[in-house]
XYZ file of C-alpha atoms in Angstrom:
566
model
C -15.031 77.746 80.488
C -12.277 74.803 80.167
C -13.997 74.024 76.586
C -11.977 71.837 74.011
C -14.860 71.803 71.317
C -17.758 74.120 72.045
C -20.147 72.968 69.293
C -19.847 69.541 69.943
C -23.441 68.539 71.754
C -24.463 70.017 68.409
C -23.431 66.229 66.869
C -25.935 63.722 67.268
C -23.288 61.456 68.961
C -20.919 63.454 70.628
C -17.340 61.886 70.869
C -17.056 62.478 74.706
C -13.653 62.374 76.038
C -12.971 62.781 80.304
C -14.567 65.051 82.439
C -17.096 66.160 79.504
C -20.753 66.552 79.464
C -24.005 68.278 77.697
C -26.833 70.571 78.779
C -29.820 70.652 76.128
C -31.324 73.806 77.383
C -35.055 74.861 75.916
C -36.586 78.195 76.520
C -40.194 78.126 77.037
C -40.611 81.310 77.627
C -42.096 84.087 75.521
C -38.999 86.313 76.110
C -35.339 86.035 75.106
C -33.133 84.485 77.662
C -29.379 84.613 78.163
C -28.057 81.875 80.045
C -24.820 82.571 82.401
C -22.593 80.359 83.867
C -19.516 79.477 86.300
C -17.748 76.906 88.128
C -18.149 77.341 91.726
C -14.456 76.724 92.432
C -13.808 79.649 90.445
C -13.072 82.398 93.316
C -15.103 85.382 93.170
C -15.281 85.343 89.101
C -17.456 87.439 86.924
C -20.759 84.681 85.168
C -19.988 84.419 81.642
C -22.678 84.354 78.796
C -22.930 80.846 77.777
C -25.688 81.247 75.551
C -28.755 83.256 74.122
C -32.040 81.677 73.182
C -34.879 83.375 71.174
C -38.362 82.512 72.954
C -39.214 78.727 72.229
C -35.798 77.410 71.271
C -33.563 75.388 72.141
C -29.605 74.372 72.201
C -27.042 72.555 73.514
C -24.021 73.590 75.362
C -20.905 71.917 76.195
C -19.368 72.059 79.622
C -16.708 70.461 82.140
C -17.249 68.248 85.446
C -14.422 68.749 86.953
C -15.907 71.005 89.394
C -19.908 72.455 90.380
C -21.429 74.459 87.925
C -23.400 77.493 88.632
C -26.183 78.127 86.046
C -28.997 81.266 85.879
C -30.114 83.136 83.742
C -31.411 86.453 82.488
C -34.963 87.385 80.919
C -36.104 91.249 80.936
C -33.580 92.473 82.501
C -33.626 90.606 85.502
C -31.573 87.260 86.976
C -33.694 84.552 87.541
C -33.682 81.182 89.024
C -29.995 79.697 89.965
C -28.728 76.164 90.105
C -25.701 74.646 91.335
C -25.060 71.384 90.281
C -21.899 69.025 90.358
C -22.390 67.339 86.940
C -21.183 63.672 85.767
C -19.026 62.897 82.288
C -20.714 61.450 79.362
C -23.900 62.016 80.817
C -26.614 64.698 78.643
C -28.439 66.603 80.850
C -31.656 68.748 80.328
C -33.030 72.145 81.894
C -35.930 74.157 80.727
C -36.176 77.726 81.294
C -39.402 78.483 82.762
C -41.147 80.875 84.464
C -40.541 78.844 87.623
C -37.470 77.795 88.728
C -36.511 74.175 87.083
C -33.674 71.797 87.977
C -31.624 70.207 86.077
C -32.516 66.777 85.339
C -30.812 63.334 83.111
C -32.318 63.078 79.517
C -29.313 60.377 78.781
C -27.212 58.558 81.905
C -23.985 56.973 81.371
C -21.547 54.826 82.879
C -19.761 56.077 86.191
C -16.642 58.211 86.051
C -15.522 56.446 89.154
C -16.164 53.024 87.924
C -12.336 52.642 86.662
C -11.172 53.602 90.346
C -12.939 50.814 91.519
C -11.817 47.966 89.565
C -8.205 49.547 89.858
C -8.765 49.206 93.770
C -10.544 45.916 93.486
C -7.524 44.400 91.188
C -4.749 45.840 93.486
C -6.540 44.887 96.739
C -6.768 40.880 95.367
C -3.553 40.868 93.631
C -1.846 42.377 96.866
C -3.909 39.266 99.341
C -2.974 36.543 96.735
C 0.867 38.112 96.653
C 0.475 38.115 100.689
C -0.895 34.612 100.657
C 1.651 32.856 98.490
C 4.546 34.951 100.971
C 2.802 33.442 104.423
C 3.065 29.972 102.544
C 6.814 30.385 101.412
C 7.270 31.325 104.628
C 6.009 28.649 106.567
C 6.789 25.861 103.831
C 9.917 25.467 106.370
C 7.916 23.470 108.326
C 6.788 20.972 106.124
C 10.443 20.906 104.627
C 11.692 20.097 108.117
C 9.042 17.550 108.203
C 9.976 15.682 105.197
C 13.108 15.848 106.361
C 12.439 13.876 109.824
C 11.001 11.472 107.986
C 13.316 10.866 105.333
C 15.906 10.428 108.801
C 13.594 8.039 110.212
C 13.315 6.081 106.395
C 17.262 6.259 106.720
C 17.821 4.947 110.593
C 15.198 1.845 109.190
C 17.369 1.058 106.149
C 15.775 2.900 103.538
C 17.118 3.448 100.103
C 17.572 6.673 100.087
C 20.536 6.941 102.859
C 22.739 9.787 102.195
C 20.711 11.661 99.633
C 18.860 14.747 101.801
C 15.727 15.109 100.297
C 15.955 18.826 101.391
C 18.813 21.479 101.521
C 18.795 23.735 103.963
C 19.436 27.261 103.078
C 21.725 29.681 104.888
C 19.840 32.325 106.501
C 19.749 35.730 104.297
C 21.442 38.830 105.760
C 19.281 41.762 106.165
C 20.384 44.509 103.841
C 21.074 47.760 105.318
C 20.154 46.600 108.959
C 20.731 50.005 110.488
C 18.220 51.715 108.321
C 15.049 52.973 109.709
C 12.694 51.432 107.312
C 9.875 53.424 108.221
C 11.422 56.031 106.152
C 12.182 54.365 103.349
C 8.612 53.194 103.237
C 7.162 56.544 103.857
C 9.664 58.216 100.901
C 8.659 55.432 98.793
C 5.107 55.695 99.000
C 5.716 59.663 98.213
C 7.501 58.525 94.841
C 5.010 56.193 93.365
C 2.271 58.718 93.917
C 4.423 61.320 92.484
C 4.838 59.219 89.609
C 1.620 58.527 89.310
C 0.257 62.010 89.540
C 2.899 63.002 87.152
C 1.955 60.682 84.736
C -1.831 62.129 85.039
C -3.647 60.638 87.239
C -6.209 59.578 85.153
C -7.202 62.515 84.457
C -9.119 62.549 87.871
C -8.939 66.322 89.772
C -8.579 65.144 93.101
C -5.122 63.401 91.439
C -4.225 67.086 89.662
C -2.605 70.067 91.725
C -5.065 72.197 93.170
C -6.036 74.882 90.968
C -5.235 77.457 93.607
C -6.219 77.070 97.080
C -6.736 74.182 99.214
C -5.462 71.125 98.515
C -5.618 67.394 96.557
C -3.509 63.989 96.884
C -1.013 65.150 94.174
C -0.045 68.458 96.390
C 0.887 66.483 99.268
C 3.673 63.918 98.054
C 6.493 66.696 97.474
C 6.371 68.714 100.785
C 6.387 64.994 102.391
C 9.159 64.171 100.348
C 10.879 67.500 101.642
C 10.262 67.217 104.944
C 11.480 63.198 104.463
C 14.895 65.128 103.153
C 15.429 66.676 106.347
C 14.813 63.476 108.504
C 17.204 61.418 106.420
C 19.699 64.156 106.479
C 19.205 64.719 110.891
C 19.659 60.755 110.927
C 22.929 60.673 108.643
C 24.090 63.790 110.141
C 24.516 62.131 113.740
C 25.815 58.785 112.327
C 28.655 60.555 110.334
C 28.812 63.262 113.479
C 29.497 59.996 116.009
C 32.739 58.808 113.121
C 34.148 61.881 113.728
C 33.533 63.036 110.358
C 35.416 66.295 109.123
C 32.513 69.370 109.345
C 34.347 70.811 106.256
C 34.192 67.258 104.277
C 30.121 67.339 105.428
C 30.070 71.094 103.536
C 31.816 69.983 100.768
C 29.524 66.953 100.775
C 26.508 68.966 100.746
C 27.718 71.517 98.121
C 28.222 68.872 95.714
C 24.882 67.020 96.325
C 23.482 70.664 95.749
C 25.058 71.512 92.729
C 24.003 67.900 91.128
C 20.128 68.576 92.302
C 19.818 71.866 90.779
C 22.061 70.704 87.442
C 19.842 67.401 87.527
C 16.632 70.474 87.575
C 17.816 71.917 84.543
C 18.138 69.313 82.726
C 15.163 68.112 83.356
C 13.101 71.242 82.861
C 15.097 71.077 78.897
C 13.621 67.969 78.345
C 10.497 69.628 76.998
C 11.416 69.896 72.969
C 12.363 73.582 73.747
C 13.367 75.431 70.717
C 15.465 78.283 72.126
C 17.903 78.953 75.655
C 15.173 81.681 76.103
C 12.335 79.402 76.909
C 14.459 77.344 79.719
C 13.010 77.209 82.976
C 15.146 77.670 85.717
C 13.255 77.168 88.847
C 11.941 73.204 89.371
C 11.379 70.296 91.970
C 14.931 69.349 92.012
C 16.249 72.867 92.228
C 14.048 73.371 95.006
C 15.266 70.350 97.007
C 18.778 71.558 96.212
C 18.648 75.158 97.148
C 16.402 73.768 100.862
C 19.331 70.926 101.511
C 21.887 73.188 101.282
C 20.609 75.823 103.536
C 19.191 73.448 106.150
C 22.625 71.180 105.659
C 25.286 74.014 106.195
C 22.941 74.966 109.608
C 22.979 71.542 110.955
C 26.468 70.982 110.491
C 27.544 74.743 111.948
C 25.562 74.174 115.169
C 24.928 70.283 115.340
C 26.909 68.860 118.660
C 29.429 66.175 118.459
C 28.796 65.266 122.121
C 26.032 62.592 123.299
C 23.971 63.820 126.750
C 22.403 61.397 128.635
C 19.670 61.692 130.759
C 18.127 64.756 128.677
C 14.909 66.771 129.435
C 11.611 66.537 127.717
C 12.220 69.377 125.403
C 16.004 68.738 125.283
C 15.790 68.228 121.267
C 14.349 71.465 121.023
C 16.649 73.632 123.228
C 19.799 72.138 122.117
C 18.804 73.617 118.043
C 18.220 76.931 119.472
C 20.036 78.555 116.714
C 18.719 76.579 114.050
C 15.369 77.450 115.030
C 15.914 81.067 115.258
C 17.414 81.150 111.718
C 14.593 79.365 110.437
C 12.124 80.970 112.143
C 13.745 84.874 110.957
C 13.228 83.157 107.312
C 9.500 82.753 108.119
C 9.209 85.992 109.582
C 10.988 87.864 106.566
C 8.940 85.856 103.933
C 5.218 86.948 105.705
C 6.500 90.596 106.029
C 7.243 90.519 102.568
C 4.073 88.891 101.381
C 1.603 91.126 103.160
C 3.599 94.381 103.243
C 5.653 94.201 99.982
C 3.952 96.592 97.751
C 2.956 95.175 93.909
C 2.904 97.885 91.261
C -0.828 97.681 90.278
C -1.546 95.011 93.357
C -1.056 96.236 95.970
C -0.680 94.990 99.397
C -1.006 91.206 100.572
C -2.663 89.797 97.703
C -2.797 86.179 97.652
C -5.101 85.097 94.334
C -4.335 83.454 90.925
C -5.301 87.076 89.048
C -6.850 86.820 85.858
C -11.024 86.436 86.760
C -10.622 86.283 90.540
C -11.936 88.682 92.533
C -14.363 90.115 89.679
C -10.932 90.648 87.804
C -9.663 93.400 89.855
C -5.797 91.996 90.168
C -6.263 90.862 86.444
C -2.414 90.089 86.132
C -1.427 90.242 89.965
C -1.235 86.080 89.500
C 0.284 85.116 93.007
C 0.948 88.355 94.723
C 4.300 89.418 95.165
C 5.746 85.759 94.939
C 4.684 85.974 91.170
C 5.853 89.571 91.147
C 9.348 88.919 92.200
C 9.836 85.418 90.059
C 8.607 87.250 86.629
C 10.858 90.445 87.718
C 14.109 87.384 88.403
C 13.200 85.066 85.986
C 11.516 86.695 82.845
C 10.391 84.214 80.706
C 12.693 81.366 82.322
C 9.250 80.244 84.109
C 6.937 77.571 84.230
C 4.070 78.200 81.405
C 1.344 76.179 82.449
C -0.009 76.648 86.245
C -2.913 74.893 87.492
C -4.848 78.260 87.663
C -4.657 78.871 83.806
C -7.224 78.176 82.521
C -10.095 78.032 85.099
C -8.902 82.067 86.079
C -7.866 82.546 82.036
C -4.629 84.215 83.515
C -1.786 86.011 80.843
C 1.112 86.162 83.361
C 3.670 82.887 84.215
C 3.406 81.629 87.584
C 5.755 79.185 88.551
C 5.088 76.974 91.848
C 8.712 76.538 92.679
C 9.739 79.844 93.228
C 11.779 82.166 95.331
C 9.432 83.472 97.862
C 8.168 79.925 98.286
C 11.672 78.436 98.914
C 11.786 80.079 102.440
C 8.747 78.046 103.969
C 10.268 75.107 102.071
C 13.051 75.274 104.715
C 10.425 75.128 107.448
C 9.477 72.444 106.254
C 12.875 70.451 105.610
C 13.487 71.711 108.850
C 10.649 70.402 110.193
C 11.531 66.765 109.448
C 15.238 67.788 111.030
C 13.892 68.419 114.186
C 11.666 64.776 113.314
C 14.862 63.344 112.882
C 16.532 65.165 115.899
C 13.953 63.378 118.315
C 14.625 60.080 116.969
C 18.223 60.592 117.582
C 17.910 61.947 121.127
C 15.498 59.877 122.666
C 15.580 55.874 123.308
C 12.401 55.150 124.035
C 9.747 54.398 121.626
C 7.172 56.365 123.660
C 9.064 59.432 123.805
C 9.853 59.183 120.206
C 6.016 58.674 119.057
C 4.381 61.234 121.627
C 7.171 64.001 120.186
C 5.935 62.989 116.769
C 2.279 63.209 117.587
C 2.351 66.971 120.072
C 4.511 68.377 117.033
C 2.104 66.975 114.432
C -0.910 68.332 116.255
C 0.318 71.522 116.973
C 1.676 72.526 113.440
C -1.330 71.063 111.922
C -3.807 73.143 114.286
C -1.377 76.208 114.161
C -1.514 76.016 109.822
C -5.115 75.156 109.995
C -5.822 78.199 112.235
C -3.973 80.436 109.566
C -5.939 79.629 107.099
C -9.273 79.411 109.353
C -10.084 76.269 108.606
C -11.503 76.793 105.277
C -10.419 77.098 101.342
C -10.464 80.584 100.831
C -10.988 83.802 102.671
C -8.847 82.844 104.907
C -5.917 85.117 106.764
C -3.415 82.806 104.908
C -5.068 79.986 102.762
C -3.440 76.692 101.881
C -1.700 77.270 98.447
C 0.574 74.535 97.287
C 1.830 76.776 94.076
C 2.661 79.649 96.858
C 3.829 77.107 99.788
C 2.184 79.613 101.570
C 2.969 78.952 105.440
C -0.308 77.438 106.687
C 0.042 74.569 104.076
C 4.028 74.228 105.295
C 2.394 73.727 108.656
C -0.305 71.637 107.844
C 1.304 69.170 105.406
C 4.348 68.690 108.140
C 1.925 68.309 110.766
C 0.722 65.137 108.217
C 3.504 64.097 107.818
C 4.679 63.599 111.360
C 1.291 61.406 111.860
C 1.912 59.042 109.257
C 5.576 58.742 110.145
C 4.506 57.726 113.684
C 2.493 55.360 112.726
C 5.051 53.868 110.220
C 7.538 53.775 113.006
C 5.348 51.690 114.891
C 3.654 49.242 112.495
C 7.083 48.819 110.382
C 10.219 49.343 112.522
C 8.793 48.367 116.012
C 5.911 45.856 115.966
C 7.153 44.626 111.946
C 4.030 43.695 111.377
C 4.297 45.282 107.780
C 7.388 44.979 105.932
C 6.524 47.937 103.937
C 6.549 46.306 100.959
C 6.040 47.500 97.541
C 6.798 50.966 98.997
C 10.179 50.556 100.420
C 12.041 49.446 96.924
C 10.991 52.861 95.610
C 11.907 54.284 98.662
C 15.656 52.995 98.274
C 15.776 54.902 95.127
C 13.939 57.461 95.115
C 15.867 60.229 93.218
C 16.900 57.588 90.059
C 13.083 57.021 89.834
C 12.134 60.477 90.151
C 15.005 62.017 87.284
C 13.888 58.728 85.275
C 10.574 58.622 85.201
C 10.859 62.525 84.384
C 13.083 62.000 81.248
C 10.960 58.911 80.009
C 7.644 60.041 80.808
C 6.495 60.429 77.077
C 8.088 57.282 76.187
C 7.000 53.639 75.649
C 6.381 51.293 77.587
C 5.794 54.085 80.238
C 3.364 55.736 78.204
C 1.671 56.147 74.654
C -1.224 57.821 73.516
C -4.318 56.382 73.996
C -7.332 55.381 71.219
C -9.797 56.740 74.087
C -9.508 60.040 75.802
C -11.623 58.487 79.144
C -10.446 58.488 82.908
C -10.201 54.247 82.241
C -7.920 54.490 79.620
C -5.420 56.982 81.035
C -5.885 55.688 84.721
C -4.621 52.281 83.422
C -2.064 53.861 81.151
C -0.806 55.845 84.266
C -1.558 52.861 86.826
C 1.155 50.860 84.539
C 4.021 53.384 83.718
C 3.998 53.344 87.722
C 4.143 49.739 88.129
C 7.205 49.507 85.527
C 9.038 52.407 87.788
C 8.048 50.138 90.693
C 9.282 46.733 89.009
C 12.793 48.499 87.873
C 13.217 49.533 91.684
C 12.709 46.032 93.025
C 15.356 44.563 90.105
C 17.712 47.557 91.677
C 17.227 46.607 95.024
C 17.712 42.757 94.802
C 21.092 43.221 93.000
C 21.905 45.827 95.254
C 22.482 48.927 93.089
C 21.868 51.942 94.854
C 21.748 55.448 93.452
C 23.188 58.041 95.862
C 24.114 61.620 95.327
């Protein structure tokens, strides 16, 4: 039941830390009474016994408010009276057993979980206008410098003193760095890798800022398909520029080889970077392995069937047509990994299962954890696997699940490729309009086709969203995001410039260098340090400011133009 210290509403004062609360439960009744319990985003799980009480007693229980709790419970024989509430930290809450149904009610409020959210949001919002303000008044302070100066000229034609000494200097216009660059992307990448960061770093503690502890899904499971599917635009755009120099294809494999090999080298050494005491307790899949293993698939396809040639006046669905290959690779990769998923028989698991294992499903597919995905990773990988999934310890699972592996890397192409084909119809077309209305009909329709896979709801459905199985409705749906907000960053940053993108595009111009950094400092000071107060405040600052340093060391990068490139 997610329980750090089960006796502690027992203390007088209970040393609370995050997403921690009590229930004094007292049974009136002349019976004894067992008192079962579960969280509702538990799937299908068994009620465990949280407590017994003799008639006319009380006690206190501790429990977690991360998600709804489910409370009943049993006197002669027979369940009685259910509640479902969605309980707040710190708080001590009373219910009385009775022979009619009772709710649960506040014996002792406290302050707000989401309190620290809003003075985050409050601070950034006012420190972001005054930043804005004092950039609108450098900006325009040219006019009052070119006012001082006309009248220093007209002090000067009367004879004043100060002939021949300019009061002002005028500067030399800056050149625009990297004027070619479609900022929109670099914005969009960049706002991927500070929330990355950030969720890496914890979040605060806050759930909707964790991974989703199976399916559906939260802010911190949508920042690295984004970032995949950013991959493959960046990649469609380079591709072209480097196709258009007459670029060797072989020197573009070699090139993509190497970038490969350094990703999934780069992965392992991250992954050792966890005071590991043997080779036998390496992990071998990871983020950056995953990005490796995608770019090189997606890379060597491009190049093989990518055209040197320019067309002009193309059709409406000219960017499409002309990848015709590419697309039927892909789409025999999509086609292979849902055969395998639903038809693949699992020793003990049958056919198509989908769940975390362990208490889902009444514990039926006790260690079936992820279906055949989990089946073929543990049978590749052994013990070379991530430890700690999401589902752990709500589903109190035995076997390793790790969320970057095999199975999972063939939607993770769709996705890269995805942004390709985002990338092809900014290369194709010239006009904005065709560009934007591409962007929006394929965002739509993968969005609508992923949501219709997965029925529009969490679970239950024909293929749910699962971020740790990149099953193929959230491949769809997260691309389909992504093509939205990259049409709208087009417009606002690289057409209309009405937003410079800014802090988001420093990140965005070194993305990997803050990623592998902030991975192999992430324990260390002035990133982070342990805190004297286990509460969503203390960590959500902590986490807020091991960002902001990542963020600062970016924009020192950037203005004395150091780039990090693979």
């Amino acid at each position: 039941m997610l329980f750090k210290n089960v006796n502690k509403c027992q203390q007088r004062n209970p040393n609370f830390i995050f997403d921690e609360a009590c229930i004094d439960i007292l049974n009136t009744l002349n019976d004894t009474a067992s008192v079962l319990g579960q969280y509702t985003e538990c799937h299908n799980c068994h009620f465990q016994n949280l407590t017994t009480l003799e008639p006319h007693k009380n006690t206190s229980i501790l429990v977690n408010t991360r998600y709804p709790l489910e409370l009943f419970f049993v006197a002669q024989g027979k369940n009685q009276c259910s509640v479902t509430k969605l309980l707040s930290e710190h708080y001590r809450y009373g219910w009385n057993i009775t022979e009619k149904c009772s709710k649960i009610f506040i014996k002792d409020p406290a302050d707000s979980a989401y309190l620290p959210i809003l003075t985050a949001f409050i601070v950034l919002f006012c420190f972001g206008t005054l930043w804005y303000m004092v950039k609108c008044i450098y900006k325009n302070s040219g006019r009052l410098r070119n006012f001082i100066a006309w009248n220093t000229d007209i002090e000067n034609d009367l004879g004043g003193s100060s002939a021949g000494t300019p009061l002002v200097i005028e500067r030399t216009p800056s050149v625009r760095k990297h004027p070619h660059r479609i900022k929109s992307i670099d914005v969009f990448r960049g706002l991927c890798i500070m929330v990355m960061i950030f969720v890496n770093y914890g979040g605060g503690k806050y759930w909707f800022f964790s991974h989703s502890v199976w399916n559906g899904i939260t802010v911190a499971d949508l920042v690295f398909p984004w970032f995949m599917w950013l991959m493959g635009v960046s990649f469609a755009v380079s591709l072209q520029a480097k196709l258009r120099r007459a670029v060797p294809r072989r020197q573009l494999v070699i090139n993509v080889m190497r970038r490969c090999f350094i990703l999934i080298l780069l992965g392992v050494i991250i992954n050792s970077n966890q005071n590991l005491q043997t080779i036998g307790s390496l992990r071998f899949p990871g983020v950056l392995q995953r990005i490796g293993i995608t770019y090189f698939v997606v890379g060597i396809l491009e190049i093989t069937f990518t055209k040197r040639s320019e067309v002009e006046n193309v059709s409406c669905i000219y960017d499409v047509a002309v990848a015709w290959p590419q697309w039927l690779f892909v789409t025999v990769l999509v086609i292979i990994h849902t055969c395998v998923t639903f038809l693949a028989n699992v020793p003990g698991c049958g056919k198509g299962y989908l769940g975390p294992g362990g208490l889902d499903d009444h514990g039926d597919f006790f260690n079936c954890t992820g279906g055949i995905a989990g089946y073929i990773d543990r049978q590749v990988f052994g013990e070379h696997m991530y430890r700690n999934a999401a589902c752990k310890k709500l589903y109190e699972i035995d076997v390793y699940l790790d969320p970057e592996g095999i199975l999972g890397t063939l939607t993770s192409i769709l996705t890269v490729y995805l942004g390709v084909q985002a990338g092809r119809t900014l290369n194709t077309y010239q006009n904005v309009k065709a560009k934007v209305v591409r962007w929006l009909i394929w965002g739509l329709a993968t969005g609508l086709l992923g949501g219709a896979l997965c029925e529009f709801k969490e679970n239950d459905g024909l293929i749910p969203l699962n971020k740790q199985l990149w099953s193929l409705s959230f491949a769809l749906v997260l691309s389909g995001m992504a093509f939205v907000i990259q049409s709208f960053l087009f417009v606002i940053v690289d057409i209309l410039r009405k937003w410079g993108g800014r802090p988001f595009f420093y990140p965005g111009m070194n993305s990997i260098f803050l990623y592998v950094g902030h991975e192999l400092f992430r324990d260390t000071f002035p990133f982070a340090w342990t805190p004297t107060s286990e509460t969503h405040g203390a960590y959500l600052f902590m986490n807020l400011w091991g960002t902001a340093v990542w963020v600062a060391i970016s924009i020192f990068l950037y203005k004395r133009n150091v780039f990090f490139a693979l």
